[in-house]
Amino acid sequence: MKEKLQNILLAPLGWALDALAFMPWWWIYFNADCLYYVAYHVVRYRVKIVRRNLATCFPEKGHGELRKIERQFYHQFANLFFETVKLLHISDADIKRHMVFHNVDFIDDGIERGQSVMMYAAHLGNWEWIPSIVLWFRESTRARGNVLGQAYKPLRNKWFDRLFLRLRTRYSQCFPSHQILRTMIRNKMENHHMALGFISDQHPHVTDQGHVIEFMHHPTAMITGTEAIARKLDMRVGYFYMRRHRRGYYDCTLVPMCEHAAAEPEGSITDRYARLLEQNIKECPSMWLWTHDRWKRPVQLPGQQTQSEIETGKSTLV
């Protein structure tokens, strides 16, 4: 009953989003400008978190430069929302003009030689458009069918879950995160090879310590599941390095990280991802998702003492 009521109440929103997706780009960005003003100047959506994150990640930058990045971020945040809506009805030719990929051979070659490929991604630029990379694959790769997949965490709200699945399955398959390994093992047994995209810049689950490293001037716990899957299946591993040339026009380069994940020391792939992501953020600071409270649960680097341990040691000496 509750789900039926949600469907009825949210149906007009679905119609509005569908209609908006048919609108020209100037209208899309007019709406994005309106959303920017409301989110940043009226609602002040997560401004305190964004401001704190920027200040601690870029201690070398002055107040004026940080505020400039902050404003640019909220513009990009609004752009992302409406660019994602546009994905409902954008043509293949149009999205290829707006999202250009380089070094796609990294995936094509891996699949051609019988090796699945793990691609690290991040909440940077327009990550929702990354699945359009299938339009850049060789014909021989595309002819294999179902060659691109992405990890997906189902949303609690069924209506929004269906909407996002509709957006994300236009160019790729979506697998619930907890079924990824099982699905990939089955594919390998059936000699079906594919590229798998993982957004891996969130903090790990509260029960998972993760792999702790220094990242953006913070001791940071990184997700290890992506590396674990790649190592178990001996996948080729790369990173989607994204830049934005101008509003609505992105450039994404596939950066190789390793050829055989199983041969890499444990933790080394995650370390490389963190370094590439940090480089990407520093090059394009306004494009990362700064509203995410990435460091809300402090962690210590290996061998680093906590404040309580330091105080306990002092009291013992006394």
XYZ file of N, CA and C in Angstrom, residues 21 79 162 243 313:
15
model
N 14.250 16.032 -19.726
C 15.333 15.356 -20.451
C 15.288 15.622 -21.953
N 24.994 21.241 -11.966
C 25.127 20.728 -13.338
C 24.948 19.219 -13.372
N 14.014 2.530 -8.942
C 13.680 2.222 -10.340
C 14.184 3.313 -11.284
N 38.436 14.909 -16.529
C 38.605 16.367 -16.538
C 37.368 16.993 -17.180
N 50.479 7.008 28.051
C 51.925 6.854 28.122
C 52.563 7.920 28.988
